XYZ file of C-alpha atoms in Angstrom:
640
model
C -40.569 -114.127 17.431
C -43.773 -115.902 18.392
C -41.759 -118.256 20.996
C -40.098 -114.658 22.221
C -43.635 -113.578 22.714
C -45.023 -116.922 24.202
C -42.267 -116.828 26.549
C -43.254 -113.483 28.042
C -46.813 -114.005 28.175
C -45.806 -117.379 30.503
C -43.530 -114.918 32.812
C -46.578 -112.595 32.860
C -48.896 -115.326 34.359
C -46.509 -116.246 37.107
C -45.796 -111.908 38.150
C -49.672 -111.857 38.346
C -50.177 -114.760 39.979
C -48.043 -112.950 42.967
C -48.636 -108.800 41.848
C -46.122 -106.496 42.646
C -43.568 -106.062 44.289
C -42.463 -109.745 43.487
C -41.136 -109.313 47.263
C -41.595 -113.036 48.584
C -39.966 -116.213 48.456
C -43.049 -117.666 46.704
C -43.061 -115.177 43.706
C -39.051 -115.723 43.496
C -38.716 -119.401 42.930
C -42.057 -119.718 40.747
C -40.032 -116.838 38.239
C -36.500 -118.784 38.750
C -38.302 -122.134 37.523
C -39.987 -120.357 34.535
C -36.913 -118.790 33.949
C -35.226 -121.740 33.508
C -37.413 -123.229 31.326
C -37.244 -120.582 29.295
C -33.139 -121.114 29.113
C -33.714 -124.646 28.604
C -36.405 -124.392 25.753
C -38.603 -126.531 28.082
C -42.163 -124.242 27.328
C -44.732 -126.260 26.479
C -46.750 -124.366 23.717
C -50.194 -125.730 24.023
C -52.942 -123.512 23.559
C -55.439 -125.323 26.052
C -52.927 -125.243 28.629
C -52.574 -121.380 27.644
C -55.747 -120.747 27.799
C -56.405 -122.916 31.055
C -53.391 -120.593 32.666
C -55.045 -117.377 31.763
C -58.466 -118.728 33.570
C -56.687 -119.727 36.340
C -54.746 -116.229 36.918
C -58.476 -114.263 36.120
C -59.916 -116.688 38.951
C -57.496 -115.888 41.318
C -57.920 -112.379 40.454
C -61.477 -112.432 41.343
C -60.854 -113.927 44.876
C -58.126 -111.317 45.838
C -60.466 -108.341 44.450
C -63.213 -110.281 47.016
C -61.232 -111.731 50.014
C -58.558 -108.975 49.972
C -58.093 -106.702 53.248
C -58.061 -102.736 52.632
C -54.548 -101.083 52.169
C -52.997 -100.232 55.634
C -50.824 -97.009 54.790
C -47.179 -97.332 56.584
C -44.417 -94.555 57.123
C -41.109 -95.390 57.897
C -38.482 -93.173 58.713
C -35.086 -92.812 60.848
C -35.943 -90.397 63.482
C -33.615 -87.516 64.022
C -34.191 -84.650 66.742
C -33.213 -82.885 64.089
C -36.051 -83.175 61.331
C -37.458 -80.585 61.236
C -39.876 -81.932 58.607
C -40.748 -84.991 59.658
C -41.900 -83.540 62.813
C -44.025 -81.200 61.533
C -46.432 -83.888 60.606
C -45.758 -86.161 64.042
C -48.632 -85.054 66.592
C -47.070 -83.507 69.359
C -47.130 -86.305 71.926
C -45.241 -88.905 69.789
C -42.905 -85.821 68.760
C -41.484 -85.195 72.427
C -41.606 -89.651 73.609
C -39.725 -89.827 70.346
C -37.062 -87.047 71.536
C -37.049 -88.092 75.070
C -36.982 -91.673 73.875
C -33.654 -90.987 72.126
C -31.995 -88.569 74.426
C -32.362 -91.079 77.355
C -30.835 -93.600 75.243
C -27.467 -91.302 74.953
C -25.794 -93.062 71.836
C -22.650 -93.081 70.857
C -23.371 -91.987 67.275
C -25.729 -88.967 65.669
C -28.790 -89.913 63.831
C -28.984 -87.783 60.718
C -31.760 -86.237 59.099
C -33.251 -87.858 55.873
C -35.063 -85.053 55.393
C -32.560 -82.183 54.335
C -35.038 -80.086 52.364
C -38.842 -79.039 52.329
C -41.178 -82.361 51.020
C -44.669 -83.018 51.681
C -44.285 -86.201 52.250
C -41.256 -86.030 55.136
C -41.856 -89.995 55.527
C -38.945 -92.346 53.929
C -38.955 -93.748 50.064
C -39.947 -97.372 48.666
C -39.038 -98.926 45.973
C -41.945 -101.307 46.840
C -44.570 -98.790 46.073
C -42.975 -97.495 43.095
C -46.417 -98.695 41.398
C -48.299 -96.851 43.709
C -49.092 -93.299 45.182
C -48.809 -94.107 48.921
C -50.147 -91.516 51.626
C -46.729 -91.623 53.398
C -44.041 -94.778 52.320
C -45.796 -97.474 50.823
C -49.400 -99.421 51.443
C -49.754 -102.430 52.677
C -51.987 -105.377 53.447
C -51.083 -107.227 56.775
C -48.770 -105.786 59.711
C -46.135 -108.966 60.470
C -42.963 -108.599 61.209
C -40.508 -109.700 64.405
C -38.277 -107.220 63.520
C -37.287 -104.449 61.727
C -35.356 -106.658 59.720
C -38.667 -108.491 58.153
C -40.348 -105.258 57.106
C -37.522 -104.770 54.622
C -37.246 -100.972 55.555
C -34.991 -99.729 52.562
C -33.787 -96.376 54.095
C -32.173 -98.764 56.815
C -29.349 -99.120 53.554
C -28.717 -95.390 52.938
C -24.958 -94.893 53.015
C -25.209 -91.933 55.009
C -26.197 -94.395 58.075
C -22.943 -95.822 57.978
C -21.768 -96.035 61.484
C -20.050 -99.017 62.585
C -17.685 -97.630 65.627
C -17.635 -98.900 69.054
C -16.876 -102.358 67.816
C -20.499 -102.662 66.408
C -19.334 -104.780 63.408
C -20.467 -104.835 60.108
C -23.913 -104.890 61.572
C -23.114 -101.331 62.603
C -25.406 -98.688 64.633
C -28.725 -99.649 65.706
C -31.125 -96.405 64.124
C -34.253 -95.225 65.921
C -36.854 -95.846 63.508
C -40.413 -94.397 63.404
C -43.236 -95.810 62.127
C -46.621 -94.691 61.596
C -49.950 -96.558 60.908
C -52.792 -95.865 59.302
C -55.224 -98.551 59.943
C -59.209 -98.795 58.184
C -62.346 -99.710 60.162
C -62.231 -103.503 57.931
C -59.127 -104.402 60.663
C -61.923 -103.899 63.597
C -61.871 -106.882 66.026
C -58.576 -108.071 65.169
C -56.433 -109.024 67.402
C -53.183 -106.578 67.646
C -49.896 -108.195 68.990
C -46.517 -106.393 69.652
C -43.630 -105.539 72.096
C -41.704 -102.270 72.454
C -43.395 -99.315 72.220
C -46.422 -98.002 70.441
C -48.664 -94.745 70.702
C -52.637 -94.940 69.575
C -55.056 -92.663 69.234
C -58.239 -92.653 71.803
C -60.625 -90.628 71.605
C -58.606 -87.931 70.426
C -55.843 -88.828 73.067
C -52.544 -91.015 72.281
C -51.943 -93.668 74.689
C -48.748 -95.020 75.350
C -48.269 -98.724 75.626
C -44.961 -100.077 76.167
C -44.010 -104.070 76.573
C -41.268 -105.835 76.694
C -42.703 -108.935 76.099
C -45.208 -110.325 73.559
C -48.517 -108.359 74.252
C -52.133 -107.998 73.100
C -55.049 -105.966 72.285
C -58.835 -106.421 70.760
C -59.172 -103.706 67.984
C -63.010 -102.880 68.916
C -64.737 -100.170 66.849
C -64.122 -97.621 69.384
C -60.435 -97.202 68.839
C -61.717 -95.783 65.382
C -65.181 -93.675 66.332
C -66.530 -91.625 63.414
C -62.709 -91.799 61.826
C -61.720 -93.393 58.785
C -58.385 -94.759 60.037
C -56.951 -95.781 63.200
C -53.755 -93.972 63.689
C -50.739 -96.128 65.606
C -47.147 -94.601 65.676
C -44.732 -97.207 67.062
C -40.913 -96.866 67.971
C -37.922 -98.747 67.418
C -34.857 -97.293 69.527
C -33.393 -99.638 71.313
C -31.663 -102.637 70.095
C -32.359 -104.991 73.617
C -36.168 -104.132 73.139
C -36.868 -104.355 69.302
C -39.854 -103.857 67.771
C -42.546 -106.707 66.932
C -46.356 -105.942 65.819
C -48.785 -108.582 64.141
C -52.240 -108.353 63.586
C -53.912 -111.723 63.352
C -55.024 -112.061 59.674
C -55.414 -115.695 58.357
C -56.771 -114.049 54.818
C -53.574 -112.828 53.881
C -51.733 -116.185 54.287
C -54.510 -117.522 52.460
C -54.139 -115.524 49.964
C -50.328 -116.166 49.283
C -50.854 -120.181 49.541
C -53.832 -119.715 46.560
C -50.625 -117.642 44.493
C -48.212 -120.184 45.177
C -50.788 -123.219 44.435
C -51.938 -121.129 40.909
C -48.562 -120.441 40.015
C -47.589 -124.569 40.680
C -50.586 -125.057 38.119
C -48.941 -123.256 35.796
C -45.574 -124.492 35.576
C -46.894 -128.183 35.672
C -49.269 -127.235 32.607
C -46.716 -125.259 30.504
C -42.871 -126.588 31.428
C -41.548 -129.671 30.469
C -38.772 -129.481 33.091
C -36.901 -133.064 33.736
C -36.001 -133.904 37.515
C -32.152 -132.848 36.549
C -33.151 -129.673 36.438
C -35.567 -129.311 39.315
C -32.414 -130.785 41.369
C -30.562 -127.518 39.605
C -33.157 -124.985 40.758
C -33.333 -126.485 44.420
C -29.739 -126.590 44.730
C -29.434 -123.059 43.745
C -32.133 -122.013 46.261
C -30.860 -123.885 48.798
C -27.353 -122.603 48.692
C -28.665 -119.031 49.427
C -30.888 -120.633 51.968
C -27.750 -121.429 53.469
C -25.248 -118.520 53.349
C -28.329 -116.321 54.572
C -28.522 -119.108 57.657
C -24.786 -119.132 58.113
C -24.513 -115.085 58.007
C -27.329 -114.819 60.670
C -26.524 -117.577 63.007
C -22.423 -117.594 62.664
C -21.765 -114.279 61.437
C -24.634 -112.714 63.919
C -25.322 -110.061 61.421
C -29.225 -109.214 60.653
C -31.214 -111.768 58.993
C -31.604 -111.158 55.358
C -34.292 -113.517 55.030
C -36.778 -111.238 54.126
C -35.019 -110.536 50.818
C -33.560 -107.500 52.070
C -29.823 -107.648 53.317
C -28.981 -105.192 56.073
C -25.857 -103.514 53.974
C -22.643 -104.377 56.500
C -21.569 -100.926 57.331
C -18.368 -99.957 55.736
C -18.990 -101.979 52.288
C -19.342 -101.286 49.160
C -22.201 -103.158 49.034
C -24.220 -100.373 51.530
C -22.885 -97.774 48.496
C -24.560 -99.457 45.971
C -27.579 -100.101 47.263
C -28.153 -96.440 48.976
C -26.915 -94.888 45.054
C -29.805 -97.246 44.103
C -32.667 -96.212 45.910
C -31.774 -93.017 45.336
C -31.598 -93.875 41.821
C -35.064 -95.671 41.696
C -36.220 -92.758 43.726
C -35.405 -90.083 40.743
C -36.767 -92.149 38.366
C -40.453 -92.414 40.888
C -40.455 -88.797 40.391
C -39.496 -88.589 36.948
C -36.132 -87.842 36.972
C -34.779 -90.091 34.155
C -31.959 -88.249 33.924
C -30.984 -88.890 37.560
C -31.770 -92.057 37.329
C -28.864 -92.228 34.270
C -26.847 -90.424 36.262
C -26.503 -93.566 38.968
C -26.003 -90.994 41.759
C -22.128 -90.102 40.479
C -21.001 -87.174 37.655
C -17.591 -89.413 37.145
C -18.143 -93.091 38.385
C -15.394 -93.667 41.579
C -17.376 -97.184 42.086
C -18.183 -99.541 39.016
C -21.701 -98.887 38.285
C -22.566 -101.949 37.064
C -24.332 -103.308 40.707
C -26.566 -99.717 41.424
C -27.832 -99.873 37.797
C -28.964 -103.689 37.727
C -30.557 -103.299 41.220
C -31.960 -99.872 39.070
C -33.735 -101.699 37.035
C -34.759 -104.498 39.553
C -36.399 -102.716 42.702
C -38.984 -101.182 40.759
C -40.361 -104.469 40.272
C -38.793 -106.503 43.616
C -38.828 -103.827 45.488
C -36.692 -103.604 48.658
C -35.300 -106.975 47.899
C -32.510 -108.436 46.169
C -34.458 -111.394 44.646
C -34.201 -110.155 41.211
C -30.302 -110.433 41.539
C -30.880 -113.707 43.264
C -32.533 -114.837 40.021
C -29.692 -114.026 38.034
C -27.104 -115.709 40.272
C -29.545 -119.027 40.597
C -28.568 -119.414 36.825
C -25.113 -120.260 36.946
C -25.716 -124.196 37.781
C -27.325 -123.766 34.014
C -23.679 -121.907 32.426
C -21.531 -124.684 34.786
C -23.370 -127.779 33.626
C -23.801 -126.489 30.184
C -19.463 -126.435 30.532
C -18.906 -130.128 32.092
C -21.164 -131.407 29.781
C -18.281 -130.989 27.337
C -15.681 -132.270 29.019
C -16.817 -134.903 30.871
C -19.268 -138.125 30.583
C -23.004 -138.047 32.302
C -21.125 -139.764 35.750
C -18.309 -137.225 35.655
C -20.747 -134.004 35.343
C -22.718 -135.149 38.256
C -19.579 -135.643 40.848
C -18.365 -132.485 39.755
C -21.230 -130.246 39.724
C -21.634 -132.216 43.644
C -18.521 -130.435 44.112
C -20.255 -127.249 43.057
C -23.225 -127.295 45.525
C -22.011 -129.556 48.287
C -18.840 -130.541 48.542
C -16.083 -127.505 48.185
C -13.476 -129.302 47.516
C -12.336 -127.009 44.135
C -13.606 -124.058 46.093
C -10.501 -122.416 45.939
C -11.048 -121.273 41.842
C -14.758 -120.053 43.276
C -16.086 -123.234 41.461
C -19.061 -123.367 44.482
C -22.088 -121.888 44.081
C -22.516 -120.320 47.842
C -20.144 -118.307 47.055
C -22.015 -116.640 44.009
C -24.920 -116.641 46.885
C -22.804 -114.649 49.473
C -21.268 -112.196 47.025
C -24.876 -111.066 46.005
C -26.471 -111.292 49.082
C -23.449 -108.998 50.905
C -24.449 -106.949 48.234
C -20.913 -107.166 45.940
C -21.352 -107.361 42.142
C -18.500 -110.311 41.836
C -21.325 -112.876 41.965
C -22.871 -111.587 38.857
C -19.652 -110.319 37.709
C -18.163 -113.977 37.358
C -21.388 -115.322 36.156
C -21.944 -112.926 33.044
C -17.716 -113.724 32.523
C -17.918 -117.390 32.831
C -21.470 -117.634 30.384
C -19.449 -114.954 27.438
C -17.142 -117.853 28.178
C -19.279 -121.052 27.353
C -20.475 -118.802 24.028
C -16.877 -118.503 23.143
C -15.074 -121.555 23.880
C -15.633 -123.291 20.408
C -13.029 -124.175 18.021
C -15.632 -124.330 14.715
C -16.058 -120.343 13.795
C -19.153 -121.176 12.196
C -20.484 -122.439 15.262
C -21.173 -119.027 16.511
C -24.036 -117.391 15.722
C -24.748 -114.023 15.482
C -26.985 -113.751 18.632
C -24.658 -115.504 20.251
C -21.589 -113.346 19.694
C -24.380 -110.544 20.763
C -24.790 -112.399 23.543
C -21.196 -112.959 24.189
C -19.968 -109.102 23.738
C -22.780 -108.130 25.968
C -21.955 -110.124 28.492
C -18.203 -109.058 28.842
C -19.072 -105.610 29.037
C -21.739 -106.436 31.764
C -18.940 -108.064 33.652
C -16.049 -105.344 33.165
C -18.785 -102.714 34.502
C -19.345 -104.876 37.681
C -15.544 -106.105 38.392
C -13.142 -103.716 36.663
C -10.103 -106.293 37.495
C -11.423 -108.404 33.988
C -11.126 -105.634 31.930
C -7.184 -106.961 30.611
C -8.384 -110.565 29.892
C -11.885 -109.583 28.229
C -9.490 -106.837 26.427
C -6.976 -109.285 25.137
C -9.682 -111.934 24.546
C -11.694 -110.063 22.171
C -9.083 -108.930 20.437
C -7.134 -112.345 20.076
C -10.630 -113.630 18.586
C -11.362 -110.770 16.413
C -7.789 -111.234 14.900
C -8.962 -114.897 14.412
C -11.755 -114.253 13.317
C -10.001 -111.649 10.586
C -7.141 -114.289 10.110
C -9.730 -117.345 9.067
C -11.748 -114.520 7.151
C -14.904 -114.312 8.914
C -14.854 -111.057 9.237
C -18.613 -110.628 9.631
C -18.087 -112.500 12.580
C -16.547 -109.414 14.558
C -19.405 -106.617 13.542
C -22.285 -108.277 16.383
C -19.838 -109.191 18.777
C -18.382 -105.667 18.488
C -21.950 -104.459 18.949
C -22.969 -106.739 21.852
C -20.149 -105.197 23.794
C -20.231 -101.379 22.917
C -22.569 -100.530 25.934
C -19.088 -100.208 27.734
C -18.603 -97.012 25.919
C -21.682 -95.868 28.015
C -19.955 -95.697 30.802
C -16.925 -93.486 29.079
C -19.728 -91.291 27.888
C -21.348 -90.670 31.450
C -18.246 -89.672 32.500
C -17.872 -86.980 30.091
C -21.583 -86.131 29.663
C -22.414 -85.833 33.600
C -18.359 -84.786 34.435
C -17.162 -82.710 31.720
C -14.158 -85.249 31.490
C -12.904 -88.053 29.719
C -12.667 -91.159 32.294
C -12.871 -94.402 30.563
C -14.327 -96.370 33.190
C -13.897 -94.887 37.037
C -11.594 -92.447 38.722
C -10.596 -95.018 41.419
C -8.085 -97.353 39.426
C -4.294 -95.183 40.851
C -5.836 -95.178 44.220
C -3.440 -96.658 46.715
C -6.713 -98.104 48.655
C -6.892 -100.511 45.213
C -3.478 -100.467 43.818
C -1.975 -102.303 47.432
C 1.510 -103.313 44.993
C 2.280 -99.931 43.301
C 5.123 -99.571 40.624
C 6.879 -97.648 43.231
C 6.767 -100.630 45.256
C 7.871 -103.137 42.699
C 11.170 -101.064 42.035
C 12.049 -100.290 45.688
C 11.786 -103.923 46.028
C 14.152 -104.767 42.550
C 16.899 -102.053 44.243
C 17.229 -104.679 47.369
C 14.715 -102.971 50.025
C 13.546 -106.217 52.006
C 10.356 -104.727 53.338
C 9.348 -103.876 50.347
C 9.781 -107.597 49.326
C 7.887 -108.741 52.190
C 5.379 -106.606 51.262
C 4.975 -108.159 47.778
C 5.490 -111.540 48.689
C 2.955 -111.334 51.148
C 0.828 -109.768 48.485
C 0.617 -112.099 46.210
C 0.265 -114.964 48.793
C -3.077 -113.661 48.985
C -3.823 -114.284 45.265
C -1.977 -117.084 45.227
C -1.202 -119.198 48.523
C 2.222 -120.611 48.590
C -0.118 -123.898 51.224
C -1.807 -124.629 48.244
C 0.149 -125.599 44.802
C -2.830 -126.694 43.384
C -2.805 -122.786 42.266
C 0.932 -123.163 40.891
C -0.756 -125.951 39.241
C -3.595 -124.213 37.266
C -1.191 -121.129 36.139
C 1.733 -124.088 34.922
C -1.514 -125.508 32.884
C -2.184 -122.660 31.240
C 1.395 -121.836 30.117
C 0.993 -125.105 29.170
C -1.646 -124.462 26.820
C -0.105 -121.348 25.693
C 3.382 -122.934 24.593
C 1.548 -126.478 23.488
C 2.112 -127.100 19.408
C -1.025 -129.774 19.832
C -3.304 -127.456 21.255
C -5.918 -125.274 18.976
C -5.246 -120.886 18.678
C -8.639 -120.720 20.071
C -7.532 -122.256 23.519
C -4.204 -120.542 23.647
C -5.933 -116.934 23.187
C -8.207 -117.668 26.173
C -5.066 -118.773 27.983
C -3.015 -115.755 27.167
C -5.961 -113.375 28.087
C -6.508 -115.329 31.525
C -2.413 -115.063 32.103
C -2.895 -111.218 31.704
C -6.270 -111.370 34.152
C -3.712 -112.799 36.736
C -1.362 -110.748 36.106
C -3.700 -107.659 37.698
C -2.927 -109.180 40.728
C 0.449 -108.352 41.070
C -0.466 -104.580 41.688
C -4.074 -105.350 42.718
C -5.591 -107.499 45.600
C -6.226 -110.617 45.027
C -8.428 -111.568 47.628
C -11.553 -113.761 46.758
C -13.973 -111.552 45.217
C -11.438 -110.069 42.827
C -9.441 -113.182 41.529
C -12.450 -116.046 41.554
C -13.634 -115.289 38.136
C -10.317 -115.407 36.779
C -9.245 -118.639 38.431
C -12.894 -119.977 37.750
C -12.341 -119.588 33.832
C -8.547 -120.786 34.362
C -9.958 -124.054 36.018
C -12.637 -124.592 33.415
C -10.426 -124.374 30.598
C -7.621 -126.715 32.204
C -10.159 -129.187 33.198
C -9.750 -131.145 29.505
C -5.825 -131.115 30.065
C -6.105 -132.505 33.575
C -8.408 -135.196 32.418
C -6.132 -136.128 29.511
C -2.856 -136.308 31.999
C -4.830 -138.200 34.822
C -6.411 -141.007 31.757
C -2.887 -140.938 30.611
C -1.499 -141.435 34.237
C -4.073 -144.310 34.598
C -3.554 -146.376 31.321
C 0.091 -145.996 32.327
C -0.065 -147.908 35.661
C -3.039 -149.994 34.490
């Protein structure tokens, strides 16, 4: 209990180091590297170095209080002609540029209302000032940004601005967004850069100024007379001319170097991390690094460097997200029992994504680094599996094959993939991670290996992943039960009670259903759909009573799970009815083959494109990787 405590205390010093939200890419990798050294059992429990930590956090403290800049307050906000709230509160100036501003731009899409019902605050939610009471969205400390992109402006991923017509891509409509700025007298005689379109107050007059290239301005004490706050509204309607406003402010940078230098002090004094796993952490970091680069300079969609993806229109990742702030939003106000609800009576999409970004964006805000730290595990759960196969030369090749080289990318054994399922904003990255670590837990042949957090560990895992990608819900089905049987068979039945326990939160989404819906859904309404089921039963027979396109239909089907160019699929099924059917090979291994059989299986009625099938080939690979080394030392001794 005392380590458990230690532990947190150490996580504490690193979130203070930064303060919420833990929005940067500073605060994210100084939390990934404790967090791994926390996995690893690599704390260093010295009390001098604890207390030295603790001085240096209340130091750096006391230079923030002294050296920090007053709040600037921000709004943010789609602008709609039709807010009738919001533009209650705009002065009457920036009210009609704003309408003009839009109507002269004659888009091809509406731009809906946020505001749909009388609020006193008519300016857009959050989640980064979910600490805080902001006068309008959310305070801040520095104006910086190049585009709307880098302000992480969460309403930007509300489902209901979903259009992506027009062949605008995933990338979708460009919004007009309004933004309003509230800045104190301490910002005098900075210098204000920007270009597009702002409106500031004058002596009681707003003045325009418009540039389409870089531009600026002196803030002298006049802009601000006998007034408390300089008030700036800016616009950002049109996509050839966006938005870009910095205020020169050397403090704040100064600032976040002093946090990332304290929190480097830190993990020197109280990790014991080897340079294996600081190769781990980089190579996890870097892979996102790098799907973030290739999605913004190949796939031309927004940068999500910030920390905050721009949702591709049309996903389900856009969904989640938008139920999510919404979520986060309810809870803000109180609202715990919205915040249960996750936005949905009956669940039509598994909840699993909106709830962990639920419980993340209070403290990340409108970012998607606290997924990214679960997904930069996974290096941990994959070396922790070759380590038992293979000798120290062996793991290192093949987890090279995980970062760099893709050549077993095909089973989703690369880690930019787990990278670009998160950051699109899918739950299959952290679906196939929770699946593939209940895995490592399980995959023992001594019973009384397992102990009883594990098997807690293990059950709650499963359920974790079955509420994120419903497709594993036959394999973790037949898996638990094929080990609970064992487990009854060899007569440790105690064994079955925590894992039982570990993976009961699954029932909670049976009783939201019924609680929230007044009926009894197991899981979501959306399984019969045709949109999922692509290969329905109907189909199946049509094609068994000789209709060819029906065949071609199916064929071309499964070619999607499996790809008749590449056998090395054909391969890893034949292993595991190999394993199944093998009198040398141990129950334990032949129940995780039979419940990965029936995971593939899905696929014959569902798609099996990627996202779906990679944690189910990713566990079939693992577990034939001992019977492919055997056959290829075999193979070798032969011709030898």
């Amino acid at each position: 209990m005392q380590k458990y405590f230690l532990n947190i205390i150490i996580l504490l010093l690193i979130i203070l180091c930064f303060g919420l939200p833990l929005s940067n890419w500073g605060a994210f990798i100084a939390i990934l590297v404790i967090l791994y050294a926390i996995i690893l059992n690599k704390i260093i429990i010295k009390t001098n170095f604890l207390i030295l930590s603790i001085g240096i956090v209340f130091s750096l403290t006391i230079v923030k209080i002294n050296m920090d800049n007053e709040y600037i307050h921000m709004g943010e906000q789609i602008y709609s002609p039709d807010d009738s709230y919001l533009e209650e509160v705009l002065p009457d100036k920036v009210a009609l540029l704003a309408k003009n501003e839009w109507n002269n731009l004659d888009q091809p899409f509406n731009s809906y209302p946020n505001n749909t019902e009388n609020t006193s605050n008519p300016w857009a939610f959050s989640a980064d000032a979910f600490f805080d009471t902001p006068k309008m969205t959310r305070s801040i400390k520095n104006i910086n940004f190049k585009n709307r992109y880098d302000m992480r402006i969460g309403v930007l991923n509300n489902a209901k601005y979903n259009y992506f017509g027009n062949n605008y891509g995933s990338s979708g409509a460009y919004y007009p967004l309004i933004f309003s700025f509230l800045l104190p007298e301490s910002f005098s005689s900075e210098k204000l850069c920007w270009s597009g379109k702002l409106i500031i107050e004058e002596n009681n007059e707003w003045i325009e100024y418009y540039s389409e290239e870089i531009k600026c301005i002196v803030l002298n004490k006049n802009y601000w007379g006998s007034k408390e706050y300089l008030k700036i509204y800016a616009l950002d309607f049109n996509k050839t001319i966006p938005l870009s406003i910095k205020i020169d402010n050397n403090r704040q940078l100064l600032l976040y170097l002093l946090s990332i230098f304290s929190s480097i002090i830190i993990i020197l004094l109280l990790t014991n991390l080897n340079r294996y796993d600081v190769s781990l952490i980089s190579l996890s970091v870097l892979c996102i690094l790098i799907y973030m680069a290739d999605q913004y300079f190949r796939g031309e969609h927004p940068s999500s460097f910030s920390g905050m993806p721009y949702m591709g229109r049309g996903n389900d990742g856009l969904t989640h997200y938008s139920f999510a702030r919404e979520m986060v939003e309810a809870l803000y106000n109180n609202n715990i029992k919205e915040w249960l609800r996750g936005s949905e009576d009956i669940f039509y999409m598994m909840p699993g994504m909106r709830y962990l970004l639920g419980i993340s964006m209070p403290f990340f805000g409108e970012s998607i680094f606290g997924l990214l730290l679960l997904i930069s595990l996974t290096p941990i759960v994959i070396r922790s599996l070759l380590q038992r196969i293979f000798n120290k030369k062996w793991e290192l090749i093949m987890l090279s094959c995980f970062f760099i080289i893709p050549i077993f990318e095909s089973f989703g054994f690369f880690q930019i993939y787990f990278a670009k399922y998160t950051i699109e904003g899918f739950g299959a990255g952290i679906a196939i991670l929770t699946f593939i670590a209940a895995f490592s837990i399980l995959w023992k042949d001594d019973d009384n290996a397992y102990s009883k957090t594990e098997l807690l560990k293990a059950g709650f895992l499963l359920a974790l992943a079955i509420s994120l990608r419903p497709n594993f819900l036959p394999t973790i089905f037949i898996l638990l039960s094929g080990i609970s049987i064992h487990f009854i068979y060899t007569k440790n039945f105690i064994k079955i009670l925590p894992l039982g326990i570990g993976f009961s939160p699954i029932l909670l989404l049976t009783f939201h259903n019924f609680f929230f819906g007044n009926k009894f859904v197991p899981i979501t309404n959306s399984a019969t759909i045709g949109n999922n089921m692509r290969n329905s039963p109907e189909q199946w027979r049509e094609c068994f009573n000789a209709l060819p396109d029906s065949c071609n239909k199916i064929f071309d089907h499964i070619g999607v799970w499996v790809s008749f160019s590449e056998p090395w699929y054909i391969l890893i099924i034949g292993c595991l009815l190999f394993i199944i059917f093998s009198k040398k090979l141990t129950l334990k291994n032949k129940i995780f083959a039979f419940s990965l059989v029936c995971g593939h299986l899905v696929f014959l009625f569902y798609e099996g494109v990627a996202r779906y099938s990679h944690g189910i080939w990713l566990a079939s690979f693992i577990l034939c990787l001992p019977i492919i080394k055997q056959k290829i030392i075999h193979t070798y001794k032969m011709i030898r």
